[in-house]
CSV table of C-alpha atoms and ligand atoms in Angstrom, one decimal:
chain,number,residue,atom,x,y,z
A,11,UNK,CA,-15.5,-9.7,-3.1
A,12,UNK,CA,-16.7,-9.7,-7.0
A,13,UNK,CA,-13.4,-9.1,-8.4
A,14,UNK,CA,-11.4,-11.5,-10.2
A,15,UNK,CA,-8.0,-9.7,-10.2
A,16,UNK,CA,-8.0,-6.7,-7.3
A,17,UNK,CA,-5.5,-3.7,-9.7
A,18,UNK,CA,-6.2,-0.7,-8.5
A,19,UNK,CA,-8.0,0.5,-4.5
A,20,UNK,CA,-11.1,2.2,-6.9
A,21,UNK,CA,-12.1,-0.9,-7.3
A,22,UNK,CA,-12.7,-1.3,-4.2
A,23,UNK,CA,-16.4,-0.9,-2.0
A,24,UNK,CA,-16.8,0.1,1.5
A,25,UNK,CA,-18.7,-3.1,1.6
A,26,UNK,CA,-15.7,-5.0,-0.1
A,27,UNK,CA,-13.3,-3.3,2.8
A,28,UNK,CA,-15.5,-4.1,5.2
A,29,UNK,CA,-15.4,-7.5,4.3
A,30,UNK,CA,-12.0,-8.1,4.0
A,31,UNK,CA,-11.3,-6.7,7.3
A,32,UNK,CA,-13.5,-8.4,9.1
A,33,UNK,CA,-12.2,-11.6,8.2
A,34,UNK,CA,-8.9,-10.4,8.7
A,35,UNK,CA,-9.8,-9.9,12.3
A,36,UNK,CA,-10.7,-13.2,12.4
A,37,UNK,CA,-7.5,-14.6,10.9
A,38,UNK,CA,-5.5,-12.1,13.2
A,39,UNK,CA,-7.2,-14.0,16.3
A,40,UNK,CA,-6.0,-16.8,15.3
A,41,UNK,CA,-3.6,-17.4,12.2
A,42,UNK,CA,-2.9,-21.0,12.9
A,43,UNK,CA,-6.6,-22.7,12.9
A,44,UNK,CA,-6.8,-22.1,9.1
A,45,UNK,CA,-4.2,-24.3,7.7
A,46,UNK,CA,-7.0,-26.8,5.5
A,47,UNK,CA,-8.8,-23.9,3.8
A,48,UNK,CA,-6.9,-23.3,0.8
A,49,UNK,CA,-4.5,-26.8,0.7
A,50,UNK,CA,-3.0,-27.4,-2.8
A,51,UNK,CA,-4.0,-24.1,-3.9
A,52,UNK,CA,-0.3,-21.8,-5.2
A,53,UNK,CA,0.0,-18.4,-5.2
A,54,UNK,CA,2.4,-17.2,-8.1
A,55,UNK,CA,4.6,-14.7,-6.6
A,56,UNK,CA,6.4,-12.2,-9.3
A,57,UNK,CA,8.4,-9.7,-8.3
A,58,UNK,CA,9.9,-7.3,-10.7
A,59,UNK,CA,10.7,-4.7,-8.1
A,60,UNK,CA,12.4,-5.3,-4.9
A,61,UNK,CA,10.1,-6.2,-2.2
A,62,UNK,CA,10.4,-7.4,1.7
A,63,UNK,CA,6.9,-6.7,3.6
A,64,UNK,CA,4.6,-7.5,0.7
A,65,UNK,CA,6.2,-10.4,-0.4
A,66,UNK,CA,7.0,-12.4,2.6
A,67,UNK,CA,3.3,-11.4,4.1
A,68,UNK,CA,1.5,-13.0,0.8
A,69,UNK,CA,4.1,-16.0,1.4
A,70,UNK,CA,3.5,-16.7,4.9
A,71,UNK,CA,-0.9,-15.8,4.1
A,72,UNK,CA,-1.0,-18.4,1.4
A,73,UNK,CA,0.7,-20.9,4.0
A,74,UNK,CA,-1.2,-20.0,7.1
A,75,UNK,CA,-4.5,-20.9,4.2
A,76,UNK,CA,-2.5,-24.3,3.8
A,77,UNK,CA,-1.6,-23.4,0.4
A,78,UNK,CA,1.8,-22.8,-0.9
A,79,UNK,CA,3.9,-20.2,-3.3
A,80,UNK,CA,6.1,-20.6,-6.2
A,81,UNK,CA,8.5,-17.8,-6.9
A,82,UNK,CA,9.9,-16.0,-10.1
A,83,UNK,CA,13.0,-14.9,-8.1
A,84,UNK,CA,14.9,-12.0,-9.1
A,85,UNK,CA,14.8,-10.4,-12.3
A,86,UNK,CA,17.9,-10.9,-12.9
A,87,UNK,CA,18.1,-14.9,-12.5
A,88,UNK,CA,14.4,-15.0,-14.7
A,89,UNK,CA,14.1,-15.0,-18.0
A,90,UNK,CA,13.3,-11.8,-17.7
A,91,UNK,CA,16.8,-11.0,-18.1
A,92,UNK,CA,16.8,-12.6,-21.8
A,93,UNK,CA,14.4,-10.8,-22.7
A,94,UNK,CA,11.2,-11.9,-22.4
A,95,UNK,CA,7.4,-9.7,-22.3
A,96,UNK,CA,5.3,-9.5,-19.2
A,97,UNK,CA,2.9,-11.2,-21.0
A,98,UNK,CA,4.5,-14.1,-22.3
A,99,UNK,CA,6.0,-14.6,-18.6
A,100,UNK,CA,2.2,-14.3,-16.8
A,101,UNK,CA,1.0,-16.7,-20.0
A,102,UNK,CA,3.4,-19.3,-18.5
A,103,UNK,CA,3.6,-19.0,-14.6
A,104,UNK,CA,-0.5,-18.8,-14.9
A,105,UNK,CA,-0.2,-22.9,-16.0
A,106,UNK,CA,1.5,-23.0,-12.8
A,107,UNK,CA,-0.4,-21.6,-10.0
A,108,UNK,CA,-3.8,-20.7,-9.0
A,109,UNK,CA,-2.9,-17.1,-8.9
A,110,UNK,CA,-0.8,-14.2,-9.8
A,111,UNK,CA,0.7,-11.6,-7.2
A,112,UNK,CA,2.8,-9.1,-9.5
A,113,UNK,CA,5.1,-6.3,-8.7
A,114,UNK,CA,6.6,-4.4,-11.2
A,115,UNK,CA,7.9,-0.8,-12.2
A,116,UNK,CA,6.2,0.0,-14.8
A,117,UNK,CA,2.5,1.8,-14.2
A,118,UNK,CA,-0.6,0.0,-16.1
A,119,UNK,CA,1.8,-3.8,-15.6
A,120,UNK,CA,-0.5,-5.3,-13.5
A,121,UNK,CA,-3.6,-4.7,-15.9
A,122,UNK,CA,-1.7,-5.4,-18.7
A,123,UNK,CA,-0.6,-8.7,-17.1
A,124,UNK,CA,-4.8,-9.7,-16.2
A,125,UNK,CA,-5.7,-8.9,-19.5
A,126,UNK,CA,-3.9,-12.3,-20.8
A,127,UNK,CA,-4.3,-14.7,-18.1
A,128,UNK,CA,-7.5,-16.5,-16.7
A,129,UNK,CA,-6.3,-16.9,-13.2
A,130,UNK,CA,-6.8,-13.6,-10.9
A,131,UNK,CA,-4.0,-11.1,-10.7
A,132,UNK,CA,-3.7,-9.2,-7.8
A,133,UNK,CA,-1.6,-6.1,-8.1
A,134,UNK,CA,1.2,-5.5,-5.7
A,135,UNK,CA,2.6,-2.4,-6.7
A,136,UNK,CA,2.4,-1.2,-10.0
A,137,UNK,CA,5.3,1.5,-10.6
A,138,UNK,CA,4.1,5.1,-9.2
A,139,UNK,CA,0.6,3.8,-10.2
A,140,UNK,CA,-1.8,1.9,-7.1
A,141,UNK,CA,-0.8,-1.0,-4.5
A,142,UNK,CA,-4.6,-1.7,-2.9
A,143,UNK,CA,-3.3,-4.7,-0.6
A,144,UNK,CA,-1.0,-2.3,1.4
A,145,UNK,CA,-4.2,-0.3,1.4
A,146,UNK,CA,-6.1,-3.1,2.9
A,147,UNK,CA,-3.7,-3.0,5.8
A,148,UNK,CA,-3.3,0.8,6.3
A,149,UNK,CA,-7.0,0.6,6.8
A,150,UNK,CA,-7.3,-2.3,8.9
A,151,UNK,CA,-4.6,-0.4,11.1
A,152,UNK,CA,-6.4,3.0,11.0
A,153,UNK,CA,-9.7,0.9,12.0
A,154,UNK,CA,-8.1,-0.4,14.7
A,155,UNK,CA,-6.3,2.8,16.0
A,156,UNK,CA,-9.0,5.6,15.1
A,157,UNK,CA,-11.8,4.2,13.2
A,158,UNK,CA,-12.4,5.2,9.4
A,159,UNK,CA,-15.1,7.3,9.8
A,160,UNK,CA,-15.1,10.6,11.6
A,161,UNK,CA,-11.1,10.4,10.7
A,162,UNK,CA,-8.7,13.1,10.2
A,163,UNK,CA,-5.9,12.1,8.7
A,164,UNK,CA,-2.6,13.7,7.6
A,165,UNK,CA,-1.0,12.2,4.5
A,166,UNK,CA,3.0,13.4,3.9
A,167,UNK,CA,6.2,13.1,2.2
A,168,UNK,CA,5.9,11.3,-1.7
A,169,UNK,CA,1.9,12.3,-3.0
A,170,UNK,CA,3.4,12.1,-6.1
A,171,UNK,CA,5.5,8.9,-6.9
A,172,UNK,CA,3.8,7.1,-3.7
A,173,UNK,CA,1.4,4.0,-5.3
A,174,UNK,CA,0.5,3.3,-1.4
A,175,UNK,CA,-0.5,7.2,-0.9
A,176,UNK,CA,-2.7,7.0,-4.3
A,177,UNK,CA,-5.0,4.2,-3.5
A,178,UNK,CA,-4.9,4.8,0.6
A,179,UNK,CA,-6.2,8.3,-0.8
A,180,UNK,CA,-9.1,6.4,-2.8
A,181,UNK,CA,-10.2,4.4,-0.4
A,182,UNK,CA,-10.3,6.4,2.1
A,183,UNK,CA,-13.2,8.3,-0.2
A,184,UNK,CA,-15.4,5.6,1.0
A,185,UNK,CA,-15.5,6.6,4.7
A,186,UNK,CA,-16.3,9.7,6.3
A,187,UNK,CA,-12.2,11.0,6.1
A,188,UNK,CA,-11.5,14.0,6.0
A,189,UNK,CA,-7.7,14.3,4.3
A,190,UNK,CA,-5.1,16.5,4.5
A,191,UNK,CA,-1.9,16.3,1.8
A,192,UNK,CA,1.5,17.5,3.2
A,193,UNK,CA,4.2,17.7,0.2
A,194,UNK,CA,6.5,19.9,-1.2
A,195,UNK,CA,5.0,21.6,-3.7
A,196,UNK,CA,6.8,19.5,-6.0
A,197,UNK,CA,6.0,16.1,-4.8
A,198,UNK,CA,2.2,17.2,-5.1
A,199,UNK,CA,-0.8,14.5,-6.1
A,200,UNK,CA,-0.4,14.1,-9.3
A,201,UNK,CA,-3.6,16.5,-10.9
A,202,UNK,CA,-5.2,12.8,-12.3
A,203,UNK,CA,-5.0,11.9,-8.7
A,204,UNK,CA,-6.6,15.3,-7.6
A,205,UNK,CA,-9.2,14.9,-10.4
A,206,UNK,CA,-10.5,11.1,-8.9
A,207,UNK,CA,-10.6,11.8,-5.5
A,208,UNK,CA,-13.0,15.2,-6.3
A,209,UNK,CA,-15.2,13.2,-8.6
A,210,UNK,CA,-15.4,10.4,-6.0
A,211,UNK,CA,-16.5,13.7,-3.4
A,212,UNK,CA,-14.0,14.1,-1.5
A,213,UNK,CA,-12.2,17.2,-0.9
A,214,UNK,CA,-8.0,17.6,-1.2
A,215,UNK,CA,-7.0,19.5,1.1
A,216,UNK,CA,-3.4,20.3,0.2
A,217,UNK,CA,-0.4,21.6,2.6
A,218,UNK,CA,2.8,22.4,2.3
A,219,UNK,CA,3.7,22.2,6.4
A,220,UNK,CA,3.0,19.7,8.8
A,221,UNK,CA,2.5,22.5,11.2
A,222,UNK,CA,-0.7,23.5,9.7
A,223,UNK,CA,-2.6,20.6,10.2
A,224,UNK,CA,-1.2,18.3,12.8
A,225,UNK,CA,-3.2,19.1,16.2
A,226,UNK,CA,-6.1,18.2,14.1
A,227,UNK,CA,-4.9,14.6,13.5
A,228,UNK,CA,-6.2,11.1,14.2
A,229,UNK,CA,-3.6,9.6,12.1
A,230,UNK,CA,-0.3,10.7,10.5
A,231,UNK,CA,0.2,8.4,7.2
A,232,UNK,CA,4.2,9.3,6.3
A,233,UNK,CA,5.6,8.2,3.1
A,234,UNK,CA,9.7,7.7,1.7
A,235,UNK,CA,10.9,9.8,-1.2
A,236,UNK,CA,10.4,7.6,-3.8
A,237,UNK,CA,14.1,8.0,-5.1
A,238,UNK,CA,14.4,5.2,-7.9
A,239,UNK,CA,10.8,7.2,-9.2
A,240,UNK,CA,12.7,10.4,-9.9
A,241,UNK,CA,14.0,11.0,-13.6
A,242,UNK,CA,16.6,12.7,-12.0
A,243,UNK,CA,18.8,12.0,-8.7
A,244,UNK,CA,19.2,16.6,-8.2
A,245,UNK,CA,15.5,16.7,-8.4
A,246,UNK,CA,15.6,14.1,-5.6
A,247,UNK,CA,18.0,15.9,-3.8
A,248,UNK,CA,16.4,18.9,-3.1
A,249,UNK,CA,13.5,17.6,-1.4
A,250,UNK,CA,15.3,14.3,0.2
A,251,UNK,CA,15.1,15.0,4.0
A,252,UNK,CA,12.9,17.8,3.6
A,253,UNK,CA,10.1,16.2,6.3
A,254,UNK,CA,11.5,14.4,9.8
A,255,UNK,CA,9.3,13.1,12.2
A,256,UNK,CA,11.1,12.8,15.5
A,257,UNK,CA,10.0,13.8,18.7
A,258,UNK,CA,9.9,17.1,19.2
A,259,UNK,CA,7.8,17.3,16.3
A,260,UNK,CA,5.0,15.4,17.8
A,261,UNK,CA,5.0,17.5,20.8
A,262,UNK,CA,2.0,19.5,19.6
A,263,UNK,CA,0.1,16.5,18.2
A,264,UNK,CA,-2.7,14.8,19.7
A,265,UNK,CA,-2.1,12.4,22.3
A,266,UNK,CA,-3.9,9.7,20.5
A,267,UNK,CA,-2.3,10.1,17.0
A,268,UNK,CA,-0.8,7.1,15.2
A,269,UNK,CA,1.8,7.6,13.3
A,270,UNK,CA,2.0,4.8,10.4
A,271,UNK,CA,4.2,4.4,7.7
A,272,UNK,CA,4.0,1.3,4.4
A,273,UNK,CA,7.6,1.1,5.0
A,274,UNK,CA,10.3,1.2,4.4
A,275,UNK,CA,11.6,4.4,5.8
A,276,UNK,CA,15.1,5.9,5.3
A,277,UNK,CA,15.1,8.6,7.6
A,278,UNK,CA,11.5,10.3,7.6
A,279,UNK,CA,10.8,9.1,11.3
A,280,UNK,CA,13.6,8.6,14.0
A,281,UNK,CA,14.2,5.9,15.8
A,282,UNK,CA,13.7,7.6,19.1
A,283,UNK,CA,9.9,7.5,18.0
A,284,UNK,CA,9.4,3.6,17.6
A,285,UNK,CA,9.0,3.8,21.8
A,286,UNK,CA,6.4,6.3,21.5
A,287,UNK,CA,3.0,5.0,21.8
A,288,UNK,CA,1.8,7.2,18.5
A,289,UNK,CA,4.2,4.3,16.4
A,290,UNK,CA,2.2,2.0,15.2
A,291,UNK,CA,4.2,1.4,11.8
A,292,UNK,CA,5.5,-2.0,12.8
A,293,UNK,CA,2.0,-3.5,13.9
A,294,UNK,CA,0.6,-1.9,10.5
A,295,UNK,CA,3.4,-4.3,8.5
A,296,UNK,CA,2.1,-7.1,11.1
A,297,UNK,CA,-1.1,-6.9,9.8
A,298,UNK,CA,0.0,-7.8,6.4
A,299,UNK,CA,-0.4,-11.2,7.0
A,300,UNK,CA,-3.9,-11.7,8.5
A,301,UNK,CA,-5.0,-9.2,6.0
A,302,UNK,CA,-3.4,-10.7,2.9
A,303,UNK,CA,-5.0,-14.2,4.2
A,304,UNK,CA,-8.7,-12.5,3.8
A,305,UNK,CA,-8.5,-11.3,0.3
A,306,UNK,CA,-6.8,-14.6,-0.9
A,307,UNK,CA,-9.8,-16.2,0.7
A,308,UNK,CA,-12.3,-14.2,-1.0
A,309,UNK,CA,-10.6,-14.0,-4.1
A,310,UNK,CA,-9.6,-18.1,-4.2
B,30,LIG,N1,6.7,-0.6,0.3
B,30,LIG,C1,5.8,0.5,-0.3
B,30,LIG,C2,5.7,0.3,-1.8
B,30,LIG,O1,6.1,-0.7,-2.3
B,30,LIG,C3,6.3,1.8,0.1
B,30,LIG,C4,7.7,2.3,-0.4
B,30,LIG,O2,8.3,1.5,-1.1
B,30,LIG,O3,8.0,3.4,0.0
B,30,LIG,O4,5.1,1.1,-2.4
């Protein structure tokens, strides 16, 4: 990869996915026989938002490559909490590690932050705004389940507030996918969204029911209602619980369909779904880790 800080999935190449997932594969093979690559090297983890999957998968990927993290902790036990910029905090931690892996709720943080440090930045969620290394993963999981060409896939729930539907959407413009956007009408792509994707050639195909487009699927991509998004909690009321995936609904849906998910859910697919063979949310998390280790080592 020729990037120095990965910010946003348009930044992104089919040849730069291709890469990464290739040498994921590899790692996934076998994540223990690459503990000399990267020794000495620390990752700078800095998490403004709470975080499980991404930050525990960029831990344990810098120690599979032999390296090792340092952490920013909470918010609330930084200096963060006296008052202290993004920039300034970046400016310090980058005297500290090798690089920076930043979370934080504000859209446009993550540039911000590369724009005053020399080491790379990798963006791990920028507010409502892109989060391109849980795009990584979704597509090493739809490679693996359904290929990313010739792919019809369904994306639901959040297109608005959801950073992982955003630059899955994006990236996806690389491959021969064709995709279809289930939402209320008011948790739509947002029309900057809509705009990208058309000049990029793809088409956006926009749905209000699943109904309408699930027999066609390869791949059902279901996203949470982005509650701590919404400027207010009645707004998020009246479409909370609006889409369920249980399994009834996936009666009608093609035997082969995987239904995947960045996690985590709150109640958008039952439980009683996890047996089904179309789950393949937990595996997608799994992947995380192998994934995460290939775009360190092309980016370190
Ligand atoms: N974990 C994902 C994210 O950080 C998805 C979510 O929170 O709903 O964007």
């Amino acid at each position: 990869m020729r990037h120095e800080h990965l910010i946003s999935a348009k930044q992104l190449s089919r040849g730069d996915i291709e890469a990464v997932l290739d040498r994921a594969a590899e790692f996934a093979a076998d994540p223990g026989a690459h503990s000399d690559s990267h020794a000495e090297t620390l990752l700078g983890l800095l998490f403004f938002e709470p975080s499980t999957r991404t930050k525990m998968s960029f831990d344990a990927a810098m120690k599979r490559l032999g390296g090792d993290t340092i952490d920013m902790g909470s918010v609330d036990s930084s200096s963060v909490k006296k008052g202290e910029s993004l920039a300034d905090t970046v400016r310090v931690i980058e005297g500290y590690a090798d690089a920076l892996v930043l979370r934080h709720p504000s859209e446009g943080a993550a540039k911000l932050a590369s724009e005053f440090v020399d080491v790379p930045v990798v963006n791990a969620g920028d507010g409502a705004g892109h989060h391109p290394t849980q795009t990584l993963l979704d597509l090493y999981t739809i490679r693996e389940h359904a290929g990313l060409d010739d792919l019809t896939i369904g994306i639901m729930g959040d297109l608005k507030y959801g950073r992982t539907v955003h630059s899955l959407a994006h990236a996806l413009t690389n491959f021969d996918a064709d995709q279809r956007f289930v939402s209320p009408e008011s948790l739509r792509l947002p029309q900057g969204v809509r705009y990208d994707l058309r000049n990029a050639g793809a088409e956006v195909h926009e749905h209000t029911a699943l109904e309408e487009v699930l027999d066609e699927l390869d791949v059902l991509y279901v996203t949470r209602i982005q509650r701590e998004r919404f400027p207010d909690e009645n707004e998020y009321r009246s479409v909370a619980g609006e889409y369920r995936i249980d399994a009834a609904t996936l009666e009608s849906a093609n035997p082969e369909l995987s239904v995947m998910h960045p996690l985590p859910r709150v109640d958008e697919i039952t439980p009683e779904v996890d047996a089904m063979e179309h789950a393949t949310y937990f595996e997608q998390a799994h992947s995380g880790v192998p994934v995460r280790m290939a775009l360190l080592d092309y980016m370190l």
